[in-house]
Coordinates of N, CA and C in Angstrom, one line a residue:
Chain A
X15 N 81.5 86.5 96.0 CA 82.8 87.2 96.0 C 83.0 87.9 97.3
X16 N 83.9 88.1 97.6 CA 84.2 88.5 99.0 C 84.2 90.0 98.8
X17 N 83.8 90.9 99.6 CA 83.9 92.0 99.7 C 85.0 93.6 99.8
X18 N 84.5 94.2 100.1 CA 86.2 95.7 100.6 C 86.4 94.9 102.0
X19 N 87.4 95.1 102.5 CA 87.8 94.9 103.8 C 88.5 96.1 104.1
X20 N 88.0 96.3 105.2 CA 88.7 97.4 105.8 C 89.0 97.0 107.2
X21 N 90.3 97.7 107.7 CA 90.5 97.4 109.4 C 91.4 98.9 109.7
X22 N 91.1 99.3 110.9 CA 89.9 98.8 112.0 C 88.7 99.3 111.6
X23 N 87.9 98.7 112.6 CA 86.8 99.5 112.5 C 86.7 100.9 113.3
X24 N 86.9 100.8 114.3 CA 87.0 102.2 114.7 C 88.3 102.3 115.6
X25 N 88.7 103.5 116.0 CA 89.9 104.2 116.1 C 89.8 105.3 117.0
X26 N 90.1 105.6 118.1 CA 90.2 106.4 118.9 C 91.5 107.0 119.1
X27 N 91.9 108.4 119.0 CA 93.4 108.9 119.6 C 93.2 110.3 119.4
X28 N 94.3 110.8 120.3 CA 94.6 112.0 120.8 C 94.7 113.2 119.4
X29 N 94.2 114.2 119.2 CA 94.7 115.2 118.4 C 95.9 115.3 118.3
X30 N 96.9 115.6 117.0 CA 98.5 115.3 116.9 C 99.1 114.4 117.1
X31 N 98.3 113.0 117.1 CA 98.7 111.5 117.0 C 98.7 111.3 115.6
X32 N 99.4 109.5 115.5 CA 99.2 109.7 114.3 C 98.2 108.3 113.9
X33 N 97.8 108.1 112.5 CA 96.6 106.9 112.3 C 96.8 106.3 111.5
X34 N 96.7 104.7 111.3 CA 96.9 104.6 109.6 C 95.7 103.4 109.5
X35 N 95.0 103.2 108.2 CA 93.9 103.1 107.7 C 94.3 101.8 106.8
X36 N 93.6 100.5 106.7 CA 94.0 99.5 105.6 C 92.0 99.5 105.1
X37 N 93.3 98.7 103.6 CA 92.2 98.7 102.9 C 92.3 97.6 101.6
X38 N 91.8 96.0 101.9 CA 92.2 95.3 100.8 C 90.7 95.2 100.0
X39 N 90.7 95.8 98.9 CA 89.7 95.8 98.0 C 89.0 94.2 97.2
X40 N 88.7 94.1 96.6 CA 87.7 92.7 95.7 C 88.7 92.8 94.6
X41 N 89.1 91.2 94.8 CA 90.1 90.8 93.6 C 89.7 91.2 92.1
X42 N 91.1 91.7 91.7 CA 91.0 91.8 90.4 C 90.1 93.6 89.9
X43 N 89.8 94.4 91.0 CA 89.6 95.4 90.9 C 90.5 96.5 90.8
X44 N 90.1 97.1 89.2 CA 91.3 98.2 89.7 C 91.9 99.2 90.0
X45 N 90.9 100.2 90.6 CA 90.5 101.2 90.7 C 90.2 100.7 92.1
X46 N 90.8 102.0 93.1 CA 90.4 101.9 94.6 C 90.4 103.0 95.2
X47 N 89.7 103.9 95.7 CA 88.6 105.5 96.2 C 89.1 105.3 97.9
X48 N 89.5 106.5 98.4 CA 89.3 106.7 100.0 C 88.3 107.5 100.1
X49 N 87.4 107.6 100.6 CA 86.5 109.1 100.9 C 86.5 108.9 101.9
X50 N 86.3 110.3 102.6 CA 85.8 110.6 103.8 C 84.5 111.1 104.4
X51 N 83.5 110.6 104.5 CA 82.5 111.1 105.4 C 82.0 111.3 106.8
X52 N 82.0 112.8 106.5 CA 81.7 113.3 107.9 C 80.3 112.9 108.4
X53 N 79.7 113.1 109.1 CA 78.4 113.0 109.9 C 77.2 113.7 109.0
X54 N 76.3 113.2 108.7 CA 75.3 113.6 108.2 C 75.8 114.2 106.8
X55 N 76.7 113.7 105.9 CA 77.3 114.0 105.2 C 77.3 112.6 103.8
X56 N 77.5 113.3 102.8 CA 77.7 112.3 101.6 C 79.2 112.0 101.8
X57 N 79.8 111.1 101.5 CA 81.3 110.5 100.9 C 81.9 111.6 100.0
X58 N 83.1 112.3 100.6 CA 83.8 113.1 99.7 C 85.1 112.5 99.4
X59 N 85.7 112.6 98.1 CA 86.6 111.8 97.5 C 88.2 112.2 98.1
X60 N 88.7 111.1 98.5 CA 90.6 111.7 99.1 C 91.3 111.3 98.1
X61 N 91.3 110.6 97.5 CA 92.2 110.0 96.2 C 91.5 108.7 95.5
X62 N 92.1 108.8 94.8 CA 91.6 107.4 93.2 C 92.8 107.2 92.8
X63 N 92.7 105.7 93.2 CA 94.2 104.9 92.4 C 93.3 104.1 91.3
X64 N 94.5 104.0 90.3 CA 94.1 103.5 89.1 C 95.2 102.5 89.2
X65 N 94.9 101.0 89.4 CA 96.1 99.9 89.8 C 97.0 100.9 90.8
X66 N 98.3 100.8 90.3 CA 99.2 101.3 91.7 C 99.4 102.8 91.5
X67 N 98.7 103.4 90.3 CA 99.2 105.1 90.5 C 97.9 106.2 90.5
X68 N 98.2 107.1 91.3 CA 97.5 108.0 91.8 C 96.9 108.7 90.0
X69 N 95.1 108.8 90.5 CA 94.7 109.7 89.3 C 94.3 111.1 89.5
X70 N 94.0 110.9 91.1 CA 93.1 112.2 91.9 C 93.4 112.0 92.7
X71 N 94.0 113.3 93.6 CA 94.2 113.5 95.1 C 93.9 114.7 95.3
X72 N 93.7 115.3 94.7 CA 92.9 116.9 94.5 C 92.5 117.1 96.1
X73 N 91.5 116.5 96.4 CA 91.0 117.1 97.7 C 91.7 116.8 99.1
X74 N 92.5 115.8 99.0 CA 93.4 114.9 100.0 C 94.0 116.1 101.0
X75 N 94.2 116.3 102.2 CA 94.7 117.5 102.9 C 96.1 117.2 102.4
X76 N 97.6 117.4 102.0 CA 98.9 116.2 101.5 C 99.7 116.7 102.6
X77 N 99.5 118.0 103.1 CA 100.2 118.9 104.3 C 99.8 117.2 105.6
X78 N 99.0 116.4 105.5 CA 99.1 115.5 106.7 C 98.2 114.6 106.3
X79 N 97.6 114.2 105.2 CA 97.2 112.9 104.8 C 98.0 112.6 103.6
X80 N 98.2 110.8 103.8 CA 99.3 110.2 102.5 C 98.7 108.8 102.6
X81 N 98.5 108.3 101.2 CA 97.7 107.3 101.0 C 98.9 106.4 100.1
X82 N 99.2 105.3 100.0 CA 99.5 104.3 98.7 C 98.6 103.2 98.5
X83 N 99.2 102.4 97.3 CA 98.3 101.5 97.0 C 99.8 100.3 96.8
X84 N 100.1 99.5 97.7 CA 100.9 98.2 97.3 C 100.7 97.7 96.1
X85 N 101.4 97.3 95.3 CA 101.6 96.2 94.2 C 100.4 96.5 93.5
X86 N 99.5 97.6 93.6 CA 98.3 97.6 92.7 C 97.4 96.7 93.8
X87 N 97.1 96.5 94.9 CA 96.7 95.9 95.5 C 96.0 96.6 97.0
X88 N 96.3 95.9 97.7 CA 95.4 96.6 99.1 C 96.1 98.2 99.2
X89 N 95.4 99.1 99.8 CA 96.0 100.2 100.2 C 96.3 100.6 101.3
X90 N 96.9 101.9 102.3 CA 97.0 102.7 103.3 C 96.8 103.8 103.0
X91 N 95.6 104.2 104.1 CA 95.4 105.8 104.1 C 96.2 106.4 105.6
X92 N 97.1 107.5 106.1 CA 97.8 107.5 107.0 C 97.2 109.1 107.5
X93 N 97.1 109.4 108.4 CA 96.7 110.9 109.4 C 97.8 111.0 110.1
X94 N 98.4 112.3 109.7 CA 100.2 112.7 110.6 C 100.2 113.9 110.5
X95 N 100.1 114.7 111.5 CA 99.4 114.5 112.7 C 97.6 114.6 112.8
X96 N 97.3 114.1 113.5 CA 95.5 114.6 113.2 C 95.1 115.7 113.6
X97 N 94.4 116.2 113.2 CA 92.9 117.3 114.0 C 91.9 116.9 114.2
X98 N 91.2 117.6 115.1 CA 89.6 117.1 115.2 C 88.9 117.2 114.6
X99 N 89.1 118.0 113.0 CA 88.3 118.0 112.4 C 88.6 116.7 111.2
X100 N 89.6 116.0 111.6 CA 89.6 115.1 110.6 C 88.6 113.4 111.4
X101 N 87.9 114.2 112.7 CA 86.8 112.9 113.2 C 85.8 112.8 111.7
X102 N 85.5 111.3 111.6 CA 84.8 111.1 110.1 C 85.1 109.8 110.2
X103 N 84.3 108.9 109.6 CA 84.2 107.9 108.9 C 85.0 108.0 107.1
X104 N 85.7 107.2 107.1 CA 86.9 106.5 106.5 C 86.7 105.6 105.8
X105 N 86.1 105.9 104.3 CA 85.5 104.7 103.8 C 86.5 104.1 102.1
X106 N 86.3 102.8 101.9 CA 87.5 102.4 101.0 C 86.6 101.8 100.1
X107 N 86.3 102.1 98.6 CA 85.8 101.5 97.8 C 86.7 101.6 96.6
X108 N 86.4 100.3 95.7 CA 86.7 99.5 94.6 C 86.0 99.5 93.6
X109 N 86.6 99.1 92.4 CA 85.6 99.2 90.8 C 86.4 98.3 89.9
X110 N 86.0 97.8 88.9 CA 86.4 96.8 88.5 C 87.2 98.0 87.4
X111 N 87.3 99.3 86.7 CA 87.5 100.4 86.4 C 86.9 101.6 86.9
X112 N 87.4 103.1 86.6 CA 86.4 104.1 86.5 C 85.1 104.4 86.6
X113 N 85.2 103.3 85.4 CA 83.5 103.4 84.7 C 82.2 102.7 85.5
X114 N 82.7 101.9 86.2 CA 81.9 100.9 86.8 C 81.2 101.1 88.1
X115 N 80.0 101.0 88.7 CA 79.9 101.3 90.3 C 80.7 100.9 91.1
X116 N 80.9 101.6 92.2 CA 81.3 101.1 93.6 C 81.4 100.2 94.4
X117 N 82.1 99.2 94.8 CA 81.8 98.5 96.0 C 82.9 99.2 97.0
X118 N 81.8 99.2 98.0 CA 82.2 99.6 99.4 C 82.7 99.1 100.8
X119 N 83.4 99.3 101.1 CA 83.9 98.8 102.5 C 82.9 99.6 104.0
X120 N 82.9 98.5 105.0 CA 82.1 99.2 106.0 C 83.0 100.2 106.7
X121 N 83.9 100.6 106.4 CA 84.6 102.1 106.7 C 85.1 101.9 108.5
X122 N 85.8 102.8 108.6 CA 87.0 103.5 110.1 C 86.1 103.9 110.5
X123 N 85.3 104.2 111.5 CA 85.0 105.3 112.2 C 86.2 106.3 113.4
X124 N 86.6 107.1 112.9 CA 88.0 107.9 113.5 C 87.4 108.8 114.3
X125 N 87.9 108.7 115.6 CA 87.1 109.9 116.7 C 89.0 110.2 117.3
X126 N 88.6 111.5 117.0 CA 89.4 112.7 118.0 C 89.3 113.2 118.8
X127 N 90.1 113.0 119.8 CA 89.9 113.3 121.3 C 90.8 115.0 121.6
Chain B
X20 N 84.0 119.8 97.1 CA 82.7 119.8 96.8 C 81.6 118.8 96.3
X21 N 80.4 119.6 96.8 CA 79.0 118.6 96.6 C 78.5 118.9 95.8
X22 N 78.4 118.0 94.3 CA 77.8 118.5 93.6 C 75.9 118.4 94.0
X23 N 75.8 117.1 93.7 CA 74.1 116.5 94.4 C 73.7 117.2 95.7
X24 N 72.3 117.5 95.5 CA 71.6 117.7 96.7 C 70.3 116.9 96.7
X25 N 70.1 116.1 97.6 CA 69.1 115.5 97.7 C 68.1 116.2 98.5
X26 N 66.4 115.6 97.9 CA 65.7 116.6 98.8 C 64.0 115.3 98.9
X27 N 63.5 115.0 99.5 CA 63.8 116.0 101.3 C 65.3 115.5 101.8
X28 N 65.5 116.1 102.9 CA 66.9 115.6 103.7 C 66.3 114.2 105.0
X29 N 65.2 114.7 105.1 CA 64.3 113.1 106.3 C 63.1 112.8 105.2
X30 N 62.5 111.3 105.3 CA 61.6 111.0 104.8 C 61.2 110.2 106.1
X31 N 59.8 109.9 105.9 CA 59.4 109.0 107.0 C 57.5 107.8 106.9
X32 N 58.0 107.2 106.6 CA 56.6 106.5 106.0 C 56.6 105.4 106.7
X33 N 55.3 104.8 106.4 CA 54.7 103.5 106.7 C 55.0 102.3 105.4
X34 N 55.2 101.2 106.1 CA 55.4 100.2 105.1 C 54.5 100.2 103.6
X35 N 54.4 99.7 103.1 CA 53.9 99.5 102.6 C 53.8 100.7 100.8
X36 N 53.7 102.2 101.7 CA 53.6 103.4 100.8 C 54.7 103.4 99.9
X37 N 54.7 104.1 99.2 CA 55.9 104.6 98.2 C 56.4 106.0 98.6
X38 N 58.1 105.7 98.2 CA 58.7 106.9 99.0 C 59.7 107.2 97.7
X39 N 59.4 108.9 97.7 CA 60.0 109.3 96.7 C 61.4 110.1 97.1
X40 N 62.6 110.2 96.3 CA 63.6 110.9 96.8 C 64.1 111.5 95.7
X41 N 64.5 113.0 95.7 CA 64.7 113.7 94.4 C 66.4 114.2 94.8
X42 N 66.7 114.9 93.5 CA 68.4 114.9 93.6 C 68.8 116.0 92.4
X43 N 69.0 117.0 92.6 CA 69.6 117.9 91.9 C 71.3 117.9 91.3
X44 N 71.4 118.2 90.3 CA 73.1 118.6 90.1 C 73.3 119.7 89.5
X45 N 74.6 120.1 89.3 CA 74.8 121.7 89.2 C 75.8 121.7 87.6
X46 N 76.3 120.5 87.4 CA 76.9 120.7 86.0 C 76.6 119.4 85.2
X47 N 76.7 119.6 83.6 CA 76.7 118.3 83.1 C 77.0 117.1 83.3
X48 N 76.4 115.7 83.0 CA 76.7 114.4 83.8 C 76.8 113.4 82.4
X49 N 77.6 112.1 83.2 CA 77.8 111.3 81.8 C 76.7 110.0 82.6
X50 N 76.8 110.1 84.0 CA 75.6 109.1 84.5 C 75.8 109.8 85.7
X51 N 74.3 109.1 86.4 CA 74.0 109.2 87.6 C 73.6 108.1 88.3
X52 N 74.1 107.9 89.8 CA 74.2 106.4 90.2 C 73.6 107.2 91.8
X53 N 72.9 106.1 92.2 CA 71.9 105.8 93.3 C 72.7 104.8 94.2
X54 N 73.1 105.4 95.5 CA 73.5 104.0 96.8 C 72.8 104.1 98.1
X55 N 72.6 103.1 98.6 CA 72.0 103.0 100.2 C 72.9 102.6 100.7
X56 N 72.8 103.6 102.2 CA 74.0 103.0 103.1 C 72.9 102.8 104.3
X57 N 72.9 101.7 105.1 CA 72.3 101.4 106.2 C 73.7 101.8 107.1
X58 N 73.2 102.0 108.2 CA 73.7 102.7 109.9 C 74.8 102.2 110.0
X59 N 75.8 102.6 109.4 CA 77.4 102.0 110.1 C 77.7 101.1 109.1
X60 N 77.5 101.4 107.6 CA 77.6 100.2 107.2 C 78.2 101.0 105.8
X61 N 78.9 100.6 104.7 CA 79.3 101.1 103.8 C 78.0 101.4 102.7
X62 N 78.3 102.0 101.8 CA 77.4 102.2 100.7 C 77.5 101.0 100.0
X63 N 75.8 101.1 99.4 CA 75.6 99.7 98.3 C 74.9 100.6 97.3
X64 N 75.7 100.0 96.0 CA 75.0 100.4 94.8 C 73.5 99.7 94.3
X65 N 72.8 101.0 94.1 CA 71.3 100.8 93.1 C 70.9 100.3 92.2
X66 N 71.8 101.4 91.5 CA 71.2 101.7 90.3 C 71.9 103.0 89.8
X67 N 72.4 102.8 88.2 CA 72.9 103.7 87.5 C 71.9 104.1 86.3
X68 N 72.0 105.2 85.8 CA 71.4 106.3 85.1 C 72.2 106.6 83.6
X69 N 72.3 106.2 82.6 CA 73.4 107.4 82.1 C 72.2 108.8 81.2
X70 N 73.3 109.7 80.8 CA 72.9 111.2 80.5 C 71.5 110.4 79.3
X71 N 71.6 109.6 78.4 CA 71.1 109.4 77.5 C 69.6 108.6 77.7
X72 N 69.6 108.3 79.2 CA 68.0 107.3 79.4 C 67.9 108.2 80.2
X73 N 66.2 107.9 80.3 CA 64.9 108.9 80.7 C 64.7 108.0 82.2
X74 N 64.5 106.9 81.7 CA 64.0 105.9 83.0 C 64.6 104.8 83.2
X75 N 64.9 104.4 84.4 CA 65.4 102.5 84.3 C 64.7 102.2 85.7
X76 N 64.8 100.7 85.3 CA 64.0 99.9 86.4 C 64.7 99.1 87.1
X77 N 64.8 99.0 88.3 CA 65.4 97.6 88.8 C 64.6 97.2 90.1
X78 N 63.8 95.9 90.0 CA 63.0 95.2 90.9 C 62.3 96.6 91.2
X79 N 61.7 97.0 92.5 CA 61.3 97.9 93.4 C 61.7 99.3 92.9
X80 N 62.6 99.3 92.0 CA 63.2 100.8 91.6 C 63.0 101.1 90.8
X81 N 62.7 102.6 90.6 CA 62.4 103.5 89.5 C 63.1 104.4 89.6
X82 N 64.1 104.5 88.5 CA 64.8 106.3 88.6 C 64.3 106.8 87.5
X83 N 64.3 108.2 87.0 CA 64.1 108.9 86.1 C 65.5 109.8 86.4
X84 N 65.3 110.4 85.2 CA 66.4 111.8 84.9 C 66.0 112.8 83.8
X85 N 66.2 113.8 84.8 CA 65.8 114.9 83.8 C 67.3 115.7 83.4
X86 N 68.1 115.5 82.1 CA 69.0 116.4 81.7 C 68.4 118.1 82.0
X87 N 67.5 118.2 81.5 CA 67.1 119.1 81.4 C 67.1 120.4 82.5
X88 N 66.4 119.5 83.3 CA 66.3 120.2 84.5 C 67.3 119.9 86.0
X89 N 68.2 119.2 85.1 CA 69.5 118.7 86.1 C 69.0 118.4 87.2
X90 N 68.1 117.2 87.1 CA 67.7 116.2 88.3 C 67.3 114.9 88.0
X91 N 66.8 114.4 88.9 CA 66.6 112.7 89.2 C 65.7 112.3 90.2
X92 N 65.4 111.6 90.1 CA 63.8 110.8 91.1 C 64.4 109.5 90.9
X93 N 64.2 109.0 92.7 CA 64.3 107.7 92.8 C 63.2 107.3 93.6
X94 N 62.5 106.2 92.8 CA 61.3 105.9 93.4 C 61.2 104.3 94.1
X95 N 60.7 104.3 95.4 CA 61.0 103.1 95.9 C 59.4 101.8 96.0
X96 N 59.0 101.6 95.4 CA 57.4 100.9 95.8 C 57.3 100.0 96.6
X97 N 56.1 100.1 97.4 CA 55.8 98.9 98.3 C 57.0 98.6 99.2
X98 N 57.3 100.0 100.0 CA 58.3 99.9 101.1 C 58.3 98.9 101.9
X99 N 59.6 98.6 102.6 CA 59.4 97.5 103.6 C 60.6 98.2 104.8
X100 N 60.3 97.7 106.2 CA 61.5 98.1 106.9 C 62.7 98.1 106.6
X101 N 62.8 96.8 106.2 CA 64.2 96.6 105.3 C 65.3 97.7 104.7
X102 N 63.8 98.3 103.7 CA 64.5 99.7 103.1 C 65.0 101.0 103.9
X103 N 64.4 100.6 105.4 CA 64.9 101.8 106.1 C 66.8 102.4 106.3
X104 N 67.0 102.8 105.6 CA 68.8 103.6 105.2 C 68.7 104.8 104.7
X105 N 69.8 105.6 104.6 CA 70.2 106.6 104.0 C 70.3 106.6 102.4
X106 N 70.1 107.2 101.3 CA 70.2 107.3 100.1 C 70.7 108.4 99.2
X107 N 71.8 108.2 98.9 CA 72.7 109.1 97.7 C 72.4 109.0 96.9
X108 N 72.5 110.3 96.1 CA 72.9 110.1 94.6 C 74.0 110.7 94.1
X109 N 74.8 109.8 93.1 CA 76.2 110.4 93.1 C 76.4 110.2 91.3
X110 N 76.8 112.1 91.1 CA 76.6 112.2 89.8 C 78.0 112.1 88.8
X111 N 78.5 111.6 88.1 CA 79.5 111.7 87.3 C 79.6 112.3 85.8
X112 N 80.7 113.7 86.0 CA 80.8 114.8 85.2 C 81.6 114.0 84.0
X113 N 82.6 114.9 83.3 CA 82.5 114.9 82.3 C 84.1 114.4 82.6
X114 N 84.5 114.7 83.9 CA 86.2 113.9 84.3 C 85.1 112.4 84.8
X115 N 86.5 111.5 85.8 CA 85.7 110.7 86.2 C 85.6 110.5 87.9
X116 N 85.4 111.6 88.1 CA 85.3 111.7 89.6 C 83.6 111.3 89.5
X117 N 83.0 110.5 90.7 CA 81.7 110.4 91.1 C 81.5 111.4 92.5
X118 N 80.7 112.6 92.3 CA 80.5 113.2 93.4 C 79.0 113.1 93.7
X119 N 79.2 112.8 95.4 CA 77.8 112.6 96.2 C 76.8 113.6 96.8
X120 N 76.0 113.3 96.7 CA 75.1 114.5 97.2 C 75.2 113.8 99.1
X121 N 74.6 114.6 100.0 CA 74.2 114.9 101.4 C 73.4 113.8 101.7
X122 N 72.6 112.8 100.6 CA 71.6 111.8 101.6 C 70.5 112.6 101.9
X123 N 69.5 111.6 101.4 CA 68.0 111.3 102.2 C 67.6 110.5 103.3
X124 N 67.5 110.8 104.5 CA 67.3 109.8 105.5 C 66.0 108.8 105.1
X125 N 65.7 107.8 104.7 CA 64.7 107.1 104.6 C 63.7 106.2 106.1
X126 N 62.8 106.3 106.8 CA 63.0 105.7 107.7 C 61.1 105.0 107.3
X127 N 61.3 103.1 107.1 CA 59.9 103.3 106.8 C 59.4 102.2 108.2
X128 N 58.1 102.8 108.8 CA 58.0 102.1 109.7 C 56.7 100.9 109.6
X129 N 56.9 100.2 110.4 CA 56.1 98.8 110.1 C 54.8 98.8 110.9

């Protein structure tokens, strides 16, 4: 089975630019996770879509990150405007539900200049 | 926030040895799930736990859990370079968020 796909891989731009993030998950998954990990850091959760509606966005910054999920399908995570402190790896994983492990995308790496 | 802390934060071995990696949490769990992320690369799932088993096995792997003492051991035998990555453990409460602990750097040399 084919994997997360994520593009780009990495991303360079100016602080108060803006970014946006794709993310087409493993067919037939329904459940799709943005986390963000920083450097030397575990994956911290930006939202959980359940098919096309939001379950958690709790920790998401909303003042300048906005994420959807198409048709229940691939998603966008978007940075408007950035900070430096949002440099991090940009990771997109999938579950077949809630309940189920992870599959993972090899993630954005986002550098702020 | 982080729930998991994994400890040590570097490990460093020779092939061959067995390398142990321990994992704390701070509130009740319904499972606990183990991933390796190699250098630039996304996480790959282990091995899951739930609150109700003691031990599970998969190939080379050994986890335990202690409710009790709100932790976990992941045991890896008869290392190989291969295994050299980072290692999480990421606990799931009683909502269904899975939160990750910081990583064990694993590095086994040949």
């Amino acid at each position: 089975e084919a994997g997360v796909a994520q593009s780009p891989r990495y991303k360079i731009i100016e602080k108060r630019q803006s970014v946006a993030f794709w993310c087409n998950p493993i067919s037939g998954h329904a459940t799709l996770y943005w986390y963000q990990q920083i450097l030397g850091q575990g994956p911290k959760l930006l939202i959980q879509f359940q098919n096309n509606g939001v379950v958690d966005d709790s920790q998401l910054p909303k003042d300048r990150f906005s994420a959807e999920r198409l048709k229940g399908v691939d998603s966008t995570l978007k940075i408007q405007p950035a900070k430096l402190e949002d440099s991090a790896v940009y990771l997109c994983a999938s579950s077949l539900d809630w309940e189920q492990p992870q599959h993972f995308g090899d993630g954005t790496r986002l550098s702020i200049l | 926030s982080q729930q998991g802390e994994e400890d040590p934060q570097a490990l460093s071995i020779q092939e061959g040895e067995n390398a142990t990696m321990n994992c704390s949490y701070k509130t009740s769990i319904n499972n606990l799930q183990w991933y390796r992320q190699n250098s630039g690369r996304g996480l790959v799932h282990l091995i899951l736990i739930r609150s109700n088993e003691r031990e599970k096995h998969s190939g080379r792997l050994r986890v335990t859990l202690d409710t009790s003492k709100k932790s976990s051991s992941l045991l890896i035998t008869a290392s190989r370079a291969a295994d050299t990555a980072s290692y999480f453990c990421a606990s799931r409460g009683s909502n269904y968020k899975l939160t990750f602990g910081k990583g064990t750097l694993l590095t086994v040399n040949p």
